[in-house]
PDB file of C-alpha atoms in Angstrom:
ATOM      1  CA  MET A   1     248.824  31.060-101.521  1.00 68.00           C
ATOM      2  CA  SER A   2     252.004  29.564-102.926  1.00 77.00           C
ATOM      3  CA  VAL A   3     255.740  29.526-102.363  1.00 85.00           C
ATOM      4  CA  GLU A   4     258.391  28.933-105.027  1.00 89.00           C
ATOM      5  CA  LEU A   5     262.067  28.268-104.350  1.00 90.00           C
ATOM      6  CA  LEU A   6     264.361  29.076-107.250  1.00 89.00           C
ATOM      7  CA  ILE A   7     267.855  27.580-106.943  1.00 90.00           C
ATOM      8  CA  SER A   8     270.376  28.237-109.698  1.00 86.00           C
ATOM      9  CA  PRO A   9     274.029  29.316-110.083  1.00 85.00           C
ATOM     10  CA  PRO A  10     275.105  32.949-109.689  1.00 82.00           C
ATOM     11  CA  ALA A  11     274.395  35.247-112.670  1.00 81.00           C
ATOM     12  CA  SER A  12     271.868  32.795-114.097  1.00 86.00           C
ATOM     13  CA  GLY A  13     268.866  35.120-114.140  1.00 89.00           C
ATOM     14  CA  LYS A  14     267.297  34.720-110.676  1.00 92.00           C
ATOM     15  CA  THR A  15     266.862  38.457-110.124  1.00 93.00           C
ATOM     16  CA  GLU A  16     265.464  38.862-113.629  1.00 93.00           C
ATOM     17  CA  LYS A  17     262.856  36.196-112.905  1.00 94.00           C
ATOM     18  CA  CYS A  18     261.876  38.069-109.713  1.00 94.00           C
ATOM     19  CA  ILE A  19     261.452  41.273-111.694  1.00 94.00           C
ATOM     20  CA  GLN A  20     259.390  39.504-114.359  1.00 93.00           C
ATOM     21  CA  ARG A  21     257.134  38.046-111.682  1.00 93.00           C
ATOM     22  CA  ILE A  22     256.640  41.524-110.196  1.00 94.00           C
ATOM     23  CA  GLN A  23     255.829  43.087-113.547  1.00 92.00           C
ATOM     24  CA  ASN A  24     253.418  40.311-114.523  1.00 92.00           C
ATOM     25  CA  LEU A  25     251.504  40.774-111.290  1.00 92.00           C
ATOM     26  CA  GLN A  26     251.456  44.555-111.641  1.00 89.00           C
ATOM     27  CA  SER A  27     250.067  44.246-115.163  1.00 89.00           C
ATOM     28  CA  ALA A  28     247.216  42.096-113.845  1.00 90.00           C
ATOM     29  CA  GLN A  29     246.759  43.896-110.517  1.00 90.00           C
ATOM     30  CA  PRO A  30     248.183  47.450-110.611  1.00 88.00           C
ATOM     31  CA  LEU A  31     247.364  48.098-106.942  1.00 88.00           C
ATOM     32  CA  ALA A  32     248.786  44.829-105.592  1.00 91.00           C
ATOM     33  CA  LYS A  33     251.021  45.196-102.535  1.00 93.00           C
ATOM     34  CA  ILE A  34     254.452  43.854-103.462  1.00 94.00           C
ATOM     35  CA  TRP A  35     257.658  43.547-101.462  1.00 95.00           C
ATOM     36  CA  ALA A  36     261.167  42.659-102.592  1.00 96.00           C
ATOM     37  CA  VAL A  37     263.385  41.628 -99.662  1.00 97.00           C
ATOM     38  CA  VAL A  38     267.148  41.936-100.162  1.00 97.00           C
ATOM     39  CA  PRO A  39     270.172  41.645 -97.814  1.00 96.00           C
ATOM     40  CA  ASP A  40     271.176  45.314 -97.492  1.00 96.00           C
ATOM     41  CA  SER A  41     270.770  48.858 -98.788  1.00 94.00           C
ATOM     42  CA  GLN A  42     273.332  48.339-101.564  1.00 95.00           C
ATOM     43  CA  LYS A  43     271.412  45.350-102.912  1.00 95.00           C
ATOM     44  CA  ALA A  44     268.191  47.363-102.562  1.00 95.00           C
ATOM     45  CA  ALA A  45     269.600  50.121-104.773  1.00 94.00           C
ATOM     46  CA  TYR A  46     270.713  47.526-107.338  1.00 93.00           C
ATOM     47  CA  PHE A  47     267.304  45.844-107.363  1.00 94.00           C
ATOM     48  CA  ARG A  48     265.502  49.184-107.789  1.00 93.00           C
ATOM     49  CA  ARG A  49     267.783  50.047-110.695  1.00 92.00           C
ATOM     50  CA  ARG A  50     267.031  46.721-112.342  1.00 92.00           C
ATOM     51  CA  LEU A  51     263.317  47.361-111.866  1.00 92.00           C
ATOM     52  CA  ALA A  52     263.625  50.808-113.417  1.00 89.00           C
ATOM     53  CA  ASP A  53     265.627  49.480-116.377  1.00 89.00           C
ATOM     54  CA  SER A  54     262.927  46.875-116.972  1.00 87.00           C
ATOM     55  CA  GLY A  55     260.138  49.404-117.174  1.00 81.00           C
ATOM     56  CA  GLY A  56     259.649  50.514-113.597  1.00 73.00           C
ATOM     57  CA  GLY A  57     258.114  49.152-110.455  1.00 76.00           C
ATOM     58  CA  ILE A  58     256.058  51.954-108.964  1.00 81.00           C
ATOM     59  CA  GLY A  59     254.603  50.908-105.642  1.00 84.00           C
ATOM     60  CA  VAL A  60     257.036  48.022-105.121  1.00 92.00           C
ATOM     61  CA  ARG A  61     258.743  48.206-101.734  1.00 94.00           C
ATOM     62  CA  VAL A  62     262.385  47.113-101.895  1.00 95.00           C
ATOM     63  CA  ALA A  63     263.899  46.741 -98.441  1.00 94.00           C
ATOM     64  CA  THR A  64     265.519  44.424 -95.888  1.00 96.00           C
ATOM     65  CA  PHE A  65     264.054  41.800 -93.582  1.00 96.00           C
ATOM     66  CA  ARG A  66     264.201  44.277 -90.728  1.00 95.00           C
ATOM     67  CA  GLN A  67     262.064  46.787 -92.619  1.00 95.00           C
ATOM     68  CA  LEU A  68     259.555  44.083 -93.504  1.00 96.00           C
ATOM     69  CA  TYR A  69     259.362  43.102 -89.830  1.00 96.00           C
ATOM     70  CA  ILE A  70     258.627  46.721 -88.917  1.00 94.00           C
ATOM     71  CA  GLU A  71     255.935  46.950 -91.611  1.00 94.00           C
ATOM     72  CA  ILE A  72     254.155  43.871 -90.283  1.00 94.00           C
ATOM     73  CA  LEU A  73     254.536  44.829 -86.627  1.00 95.00           C
ATOM     74  CA  GLU A  74     253.342  48.406 -87.061  1.00 94.00           C
ATOM     75  CA  GLY A  75     250.531  47.208 -89.325  1.00 92.00           C
ATOM     76  CA  ASN A  76     249.360  45.128 -86.388  1.00 94.00           C
ATOM     77  CA  GLY A  77     249.650  47.966 -83.876  1.00 94.00           C
ATOM     78  CA  ILE A  78     252.927  46.799 -82.316  1.00 93.00           C
ATOM     79  CA  PHE A  79     255.457  49.540 -81.555  1.00 93.00           C
ATOM     80  CA  ILE A  80     258.456  48.474 -79.458  1.00 91.00           C
ATOM     81  CA  PRO A  81     261.694  50.510 -79.590  1.00 92.00           C
ATOM     82  CA  VAL A  82     264.827  48.798 -80.860  1.00 93.00           C
ATOM     83  CA  ILE A  83     267.976  49.452 -78.856  1.00 93.00           C
ATOM     84  CA  THR A  84     271.013  50.987 -80.516  1.00 94.00           C
ATOM     85  CA  PRO A  85     274.302  49.031 -80.695  1.00 92.00           C
ATOM     86  CA  ALA A  86     275.813  51.353 -78.065  1.00 94.00           C
ATOM     87  CA  LEU A  87     272.918  50.794 -75.674  1.00 95.00           C
ATOM     88  CA  GLN A  88     273.016  47.064 -76.289  1.00 95.00           C
ATOM     89  CA  HIS A  89     276.715  47.015 -75.382  1.00 94.00           C
ATOM     90  CA  ARG A  90     275.915  48.859 -72.156  1.00 95.00           C
ATOM     91  CA  LEU A  91     273.061  46.498 -71.249  1.00 96.00           C
ATOM     92  CA  VAL A  92     275.221  43.436 -71.852  1.00 96.00           C
ATOM     93  CA  GLN A  93     277.908  44.950 -69.611  1.00 95.00           C
ATOM     94  CA  GLU A  94     275.298  45.634 -66.920  1.00 95.00           C
ATOM     95  CA  THR A  95     274.068  42.048 -67.265  1.00 96.00           C
ATOM     96  CA  VAL A  96     277.573  40.714 -66.716  1.00 96.00           C
ATOM     97  CA  ASP A  97     278.190  43.052 -63.774  1.00 95.00           C
ATOM     98  CA  ALA A  98     274.944  41.960 -62.098  1.00 96.00           C
ATOM     99  CA  ALA A  99     275.753  38.277 -62.545  1.00 96.00           C
ATOM    100  CA  ALA A 100     279.277  38.779 -61.200  1.00 95.00           C
ATOM    101  CA  ALA A 101     277.985  40.729 -58.188  1.00 95.00           C
ATOM    102  CA  ALA A 102     275.595  37.838 -57.462  1.00 96.00           C
ATOM    103  CA  SER A 103     278.553  35.400 -57.557  1.00 95.00           C
ATOM    104  CA  GLU A 104     276.997  33.576 -60.509  1.00 96.00           C
ATOM    105  CA  LEU A 105     280.157  33.581 -62.605  1.00 95.00           C
ATOM    106  CA  SER A 106     283.142  31.353 -61.943  1.00 94.00           C
ATOM    107  CA  HIS A 107     284.378  30.353 -65.395  1.00 95.00           C
ATOM    108  CA  TYR A 108     284.161  33.890 -66.799  1.00 95.00           C
ATOM    109  CA  ASP A 109     284.941  35.776 -63.599  1.00 92.00           C
ATOM    110  CA  SER A 110     288.552  36.515 -64.559  1.00 91.00           C
ATOM    111  CA  ILE A 111     287.654  38.069 -67.935  1.00 93.00           C
ATOM    112  CA  VAL A 112     284.464  40.001 -67.228  1.00 90.00           C
ATOM    113  CA  ARG A 113     286.402  43.269 -67.541  1.00 86.00           C
ATOM    114  CA  LYS A 114     288.201  42.345 -70.748  1.00 87.00           C
ATOM    115  CA  PRO A 115     287.082  44.621 -73.630  1.00 80.00           C
ATOM    116  CA  GLY A 116     286.563  41.727 -76.019  1.00 93.00           C
ATOM    117  CA  PHE A 117     284.381  39.717 -73.655  1.00 96.00           C
ATOM    118  CA  ILE A 118     281.302  41.918 -74.028  1.00 95.00           C
ATOM    119  CA  LEU A 119     281.670  41.953 -77.822  1.00 95.00           C
ATOM    120  CA  ALA A 120     281.976  38.165 -77.865  1.00 96.00           C
ATOM    121  CA  LEU A 121     278.842  37.877 -75.720  1.00 96.00           C
ATOM    122  CA  GLN A 122     276.941  40.188 -78.054  1.00 95.00           C
ATOM    123  CA  ASP A 123     277.882  37.972 -80.997  1.00 96.00           C
ATOM    124  CA  SER A 124     276.831  34.852 -79.075  1.00 96.00           C
ATOM    125  CA  PHE A 125     273.514  36.399 -78.050  1.00 96.00           C
ATOM    126  CA  ALA A 126     272.833  37.467 -81.651  1.00 94.00           C
ATOM    127  CA  GLU A 127     273.565  33.960 -82.910  1.00 95.00           C
ATOM    128  CA  LEU A 128     271.269  32.411 -80.303  1.00 96.00           C
ATOM    129  CA  ARG A 129     268.505  34.907 -81.079  1.00 95.00           C
ATOM    130  CA  SER A 130     268.858  34.322 -84.830  1.00 94.00           C
ATOM    131  CA  SER A 131     268.431  30.600 -84.208  1.00 94.00           C
ATOM    132  CA  LEU A 132     265.250  31.198 -82.136  1.00 94.00           C
ATOM    133  CA  VAL A 133     266.864  29.690 -79.027  1.00 96.00           C
ATOM    134  CA  ARG A 134     264.589  30.337 -76.057  1.00 95.00           C
ATOM    135  CA  PRO A 135     266.434  31.202 -72.812  1.00 96.00           C
ATOM    136  CA  ASP A 136     264.473  28.727 -70.680  1.00 96.00           C
ATOM    137  CA  ARG A 137     265.249  25.881 -73.074  1.00 95.00           C
ATOM    138  CA  PHE A 138     268.898  26.894 -73.298  1.00 96.00           C
ATOM    139  CA  LEU A 139     269.173  26.904 -69.506  1.00 96.00           C
ATOM    140  CA  LYS A 140     267.609  23.454 -69.359  1.00 95.00           C
ATOM    141  CA  TYR A 141     269.792  22.143 -72.172  1.00 94.00           C
ATOM    142  CA  THR A 142     273.001  23.356 -70.499  1.00 94.00           C
ATOM    143  CA  HIS A 143     272.116  22.134 -67.005  1.00 90.00           C
ATOM    144  CA  ASP A 144     274.728  19.359 -67.205  1.00 93.00           C
ATOM    145  CA  ALA A 145     277.039  21.122 -69.666  1.00 94.00           C
ATOM    146  CA  THR A 146     280.422  22.752 -69.052  1.00 95.00           C
ATOM    147  CA  PRO A 147     280.607  25.801 -66.741  1.00 95.00           C
ATOM    148  CA  ALA A 148     281.269  28.027 -69.768  1.00 95.00           C
ATOM    149  CA  ARG A 149     278.073  26.829 -71.430  1.00 96.00           C
ATOM    150  CA  GLN A 150     276.046  27.124 -68.235  1.00 96.00           C
ATOM    151  CA  GLU A 151     277.177  30.694 -67.604  1.00 97.00           C
ATOM    152  CA  LEU A 152     276.512  31.681 -71.222  1.00 97.00           C
ATOM    153  CA  ALA A 153     272.945  30.403 -70.814  1.00 97.00           C
ATOM    154  CA  LEU A 154     272.596  32.315 -67.549  1.00 97.00           C
ATOM    155  CA  LEU A 155     273.835  35.580 -69.061  1.00 97.00           C
ATOM    156  CA  TYR A 156     271.629  35.105 -72.119  1.00 97.00           C
ATOM    157  CA  ALA A 157     268.559  34.651 -69.943  1.00 97.00           C
ATOM    158  CA  ARG A 158     269.487  37.647 -67.777  1.00 97.00           C
ATOM    159  CA  PHE A 159     269.969  39.861 -70.824  1.00 97.00           C
ATOM    160  CA  LEU A 160     266.605  38.977 -72.373  1.00 97.00           C
ATOM    161  CA  THR A 161     264.858  39.464 -69.039  1.00 96.00           C
ATOM    162  CA  ARG A 162     266.456  42.901 -68.767  1.00 95.00           C
ATOM    163  CA  LEU A 163     265.230  43.815 -72.263  1.00 95.00           C
ATOM    164  CA  GLU A 164     261.729  42.640 -71.411  1.00 94.00           C
ATOM    165  CA  ASP A 165     261.700  44.660 -68.188  1.00 95.00           C
ATOM    166  CA  LEU A 166     262.613  47.773 -70.193  1.00 94.00           C
ATOM    167  CA  ASN A 167     260.070  46.942 -72.919  1.00 93.00           C
ATOM    168  CA  TRP A 168     262.791  47.120 -75.561  1.00 94.00           C
ATOM    169  CA  ILE A 169     264.022  44.668 -78.165  1.00 93.00           C
ATOM    170  CA  ASP A 170     267.296  44.169 -79.972  1.00 93.00           C
ATOM    171  CA  GLN A 171     267.443  43.840 -83.768  1.00 90.00           C
ATOM    172  CA  GLU A 172     267.315  40.048 -83.631  1.00 92.00           C
ATOM    173  CA  GLY A 173     264.326  40.363 -81.317  1.00 92.00           C
ATOM    174  CA  GLN A 174     262.366  41.970 -84.150  1.00 93.00           C
ATOM    175  CA  SER A 175     262.393  38.658 -85.998  1.00 94.00           C
ATOM    176  CA  TRP A 176     261.088  36.888 -82.865  1.00 94.00           C
ATOM    177  CA  LEU A 177     258.298  39.415 -82.546  1.00 95.00           C
ATOM    178  CA  ALA A 178     257.417  39.206 -86.244  1.00 96.00           C
ATOM    179  CA  VAL A 179     257.269  35.406 -86.036  1.00 96.00           C
ATOM    180  CA  SER A 180     255.076  35.622 -82.936  1.00 95.00           C
ATOM    181  CA  THR A 181     252.770  38.096 -84.692  1.00 96.00           C
ATOM    182  CA  LEU A 182     252.310  35.822 -87.701  1.00 96.00           C
ATOM    183  CA  GLU A 183     251.717  32.836 -85.426  1.00 96.00           C
ATOM    184  CA  SER A 184     249.082  34.589 -83.340  1.00 96.00           C
ATOM    185  CA  ASN A 185     247.333  36.384 -86.206  1.00 95.00           C
ATOM    186  CA  PRO A 186     246.750  34.352 -89.391  1.00 92.00           C
ATOM    187  CA  ASN A 187     245.700  37.555 -91.175  1.00 93.00           C
ATOM    188  CA  ALA A 188     248.696  39.673 -90.169  1.00 93.00           C
ATOM    189  CA  ALA A 189     250.170  39.768 -93.687  1.00 92.00           C
ATOM    190  CA  GLU A 190     247.167  38.922 -95.838  1.00 88.00           C
ATOM    191  CA  GLU A 191     247.286  42.298 -97.631  1.00 90.00           C
ATOM    192  CA  PHE A 192     250.629  41.368 -99.242  1.00 92.00           C
ATOM    193  CA  ARG A 193     250.074  39.940-102.719  1.00 93.00           C
ATOM    194  CA  LEU A 194     253.668  39.049-103.590  1.00 95.00           C
ATOM    195  CA  VAL A 195     256.947  38.877-101.659  1.00 96.00           C
ATOM    196  CA  VAL A 196     260.170  38.077-103.503  1.00 96.00           C
ATOM    197  CA  VAL A 197     263.299  37.315-101.494  1.00 97.00           C
ATOM    198  CA  ASP A 198     266.442  37.742-103.570  1.00 96.00           C
ATOM    199  CA  GLY A 199     270.200  37.980-103.085  1.00 94.00           C
ATOM    200  CA  PHE A 200     270.639  35.735-100.036  1.00 95.00           C
ATOM    201  CA  THR A 201     272.913  32.700 -99.774  1.00 93.00           C
ATOM    202  CA  SER A 202     271.241  31.249 -96.664  1.00 93.00           C
ATOM    203  CA  PHE A 203     268.748  32.081 -93.914  1.00 94.00           C
ATOM    204  CA  THR A 204     268.925  31.985 -90.134  1.00 94.00           C
ATOM    205  CA  GLY A 205     266.464  29.847 -88.205  1.00 94.00           C
ATOM    206  CA  ALA A 206     264.396  32.910 -87.381  1.00 95.00           C
ATOM    207  CA  ARG A 207     264.174  33.980 -91.014  1.00 95.00           C
ATOM    208  CA  ARG A 208     263.272  30.470 -92.155  1.00 95.00           C
ATOM    209  CA  LYS A 209     260.446  30.324 -89.626  1.00 95.00           C
ATOM    210  CA  PHE A 210     259.288  33.799 -90.621  1.00 96.00           C
ATOM    211  CA  LEU A 211     259.241  32.917 -94.329  1.00 95.00           C
ATOM    212  CA  LYS A 212     257.343  29.694 -93.656  1.00 94.00           C
ATOM    213  CA  LEU A 213     254.639  31.564 -91.738  1.00 95.00           C
ATOM    214  CA  LEU A 214     254.606  34.383 -94.276  1.00 94.00           C
ATOM    215  CA  SER A 215     254.041  31.949 -97.154  1.00 93.00           C
ATOM    216  CA  GLU A 216     250.879  30.735 -95.416  1.00 93.00           C
ATOM    217  CA  GLN A 217     249.374  34.241 -95.541  1.00 93.00           C
ATOM    218  CA  VAL A 218     250.798  35.992 -98.613  1.00 92.00           C
ATOM    219  CA  GLY A 219     249.417  35.351-102.095  1.00 89.00           C
ATOM    220  CA  GLU A 220     252.801  34.382-103.538  1.00 93.00           C
ATOM    221  CA  VAL A 221     256.333  34.074-102.165  1.00 95.00           C
ATOM    222  CA  LEU A 222     259.319  33.654-104.485  1.00 95.00           C
ATOM    223  CA  ILE A 223     262.679  32.860-102.876  1.00 96.00           C
ATOM    224  CA  THR A 224     265.963  32.635-104.764  1.00 95.00           C
ATOM    225  CA  LEU A 225     269.105  30.863-103.600  1.00 93.00           C
ATOM    226  CA  PRO A 226     272.414  30.209-105.352  1.00 90.00           C
ATOM    227  CA  GLY A 227     273.102  26.689-106.604  1.00 76.00           C
ATOM    228  CA  LYS A 228     276.311  25.017-107.729  1.00 59.00           C
ATOM    229  CA  MET A 229     277.825  25.869-111.052  1.00 47.00           C
ATOM    230  CA  ASP A 230     277.583  23.164-113.706  1.00 47.00           C
ATOM    231  CA  SER A 231     280.998  21.489-113.908  1.00 43.00           C
ATOM    232  CA  ASN A 232     280.466  20.375-117.526  1.00 41.00           C
TER     233      ASN A 232
END
């Protein structure tokens, strides 16, 4: 098991190196399970085209982090529905309404009905989830913080409790669940021979943790990141 981090300027051949690594492995092990993880569907189409132009990559799965999470979760018998953006908006609104009805909001009380407030909360929740911030720790951390921070922690904890009660997860929650699966099962991804991660400029805390755990189980992990251009 090995992990390689390739850092070089844009357009310097990082994707080509990923493709070469894939083809070398396929030549030696035609049935090897290989994944290429890219940021979005547009980058996936580009990567597939590059693979095809280089001689093909039959059997190589090119997809996003979310699709890799699903592959690992379902491969380990875990099937939890992911809420749609519309349903998430509704659940966040219900979370706010319940907190307001319980007189738990003072700082945000005057704006709980503002259209932008729910959207701002969704963004904050997504950022906290992507950073693997646990609600109990956030509540403890904000115990002596400003009222705005305390109420954000309260709403965050309420929202995640509501999701758990419904046995649903949000998209960011998939990364939590994938991390938990890799932590609890050291063989959860052992069938993967190679995972290349290409086209990203940075990774959230959740993705960094996921990649660290994945590298301990997968045969090889190759990660590319952009570096600074040479000024000379």
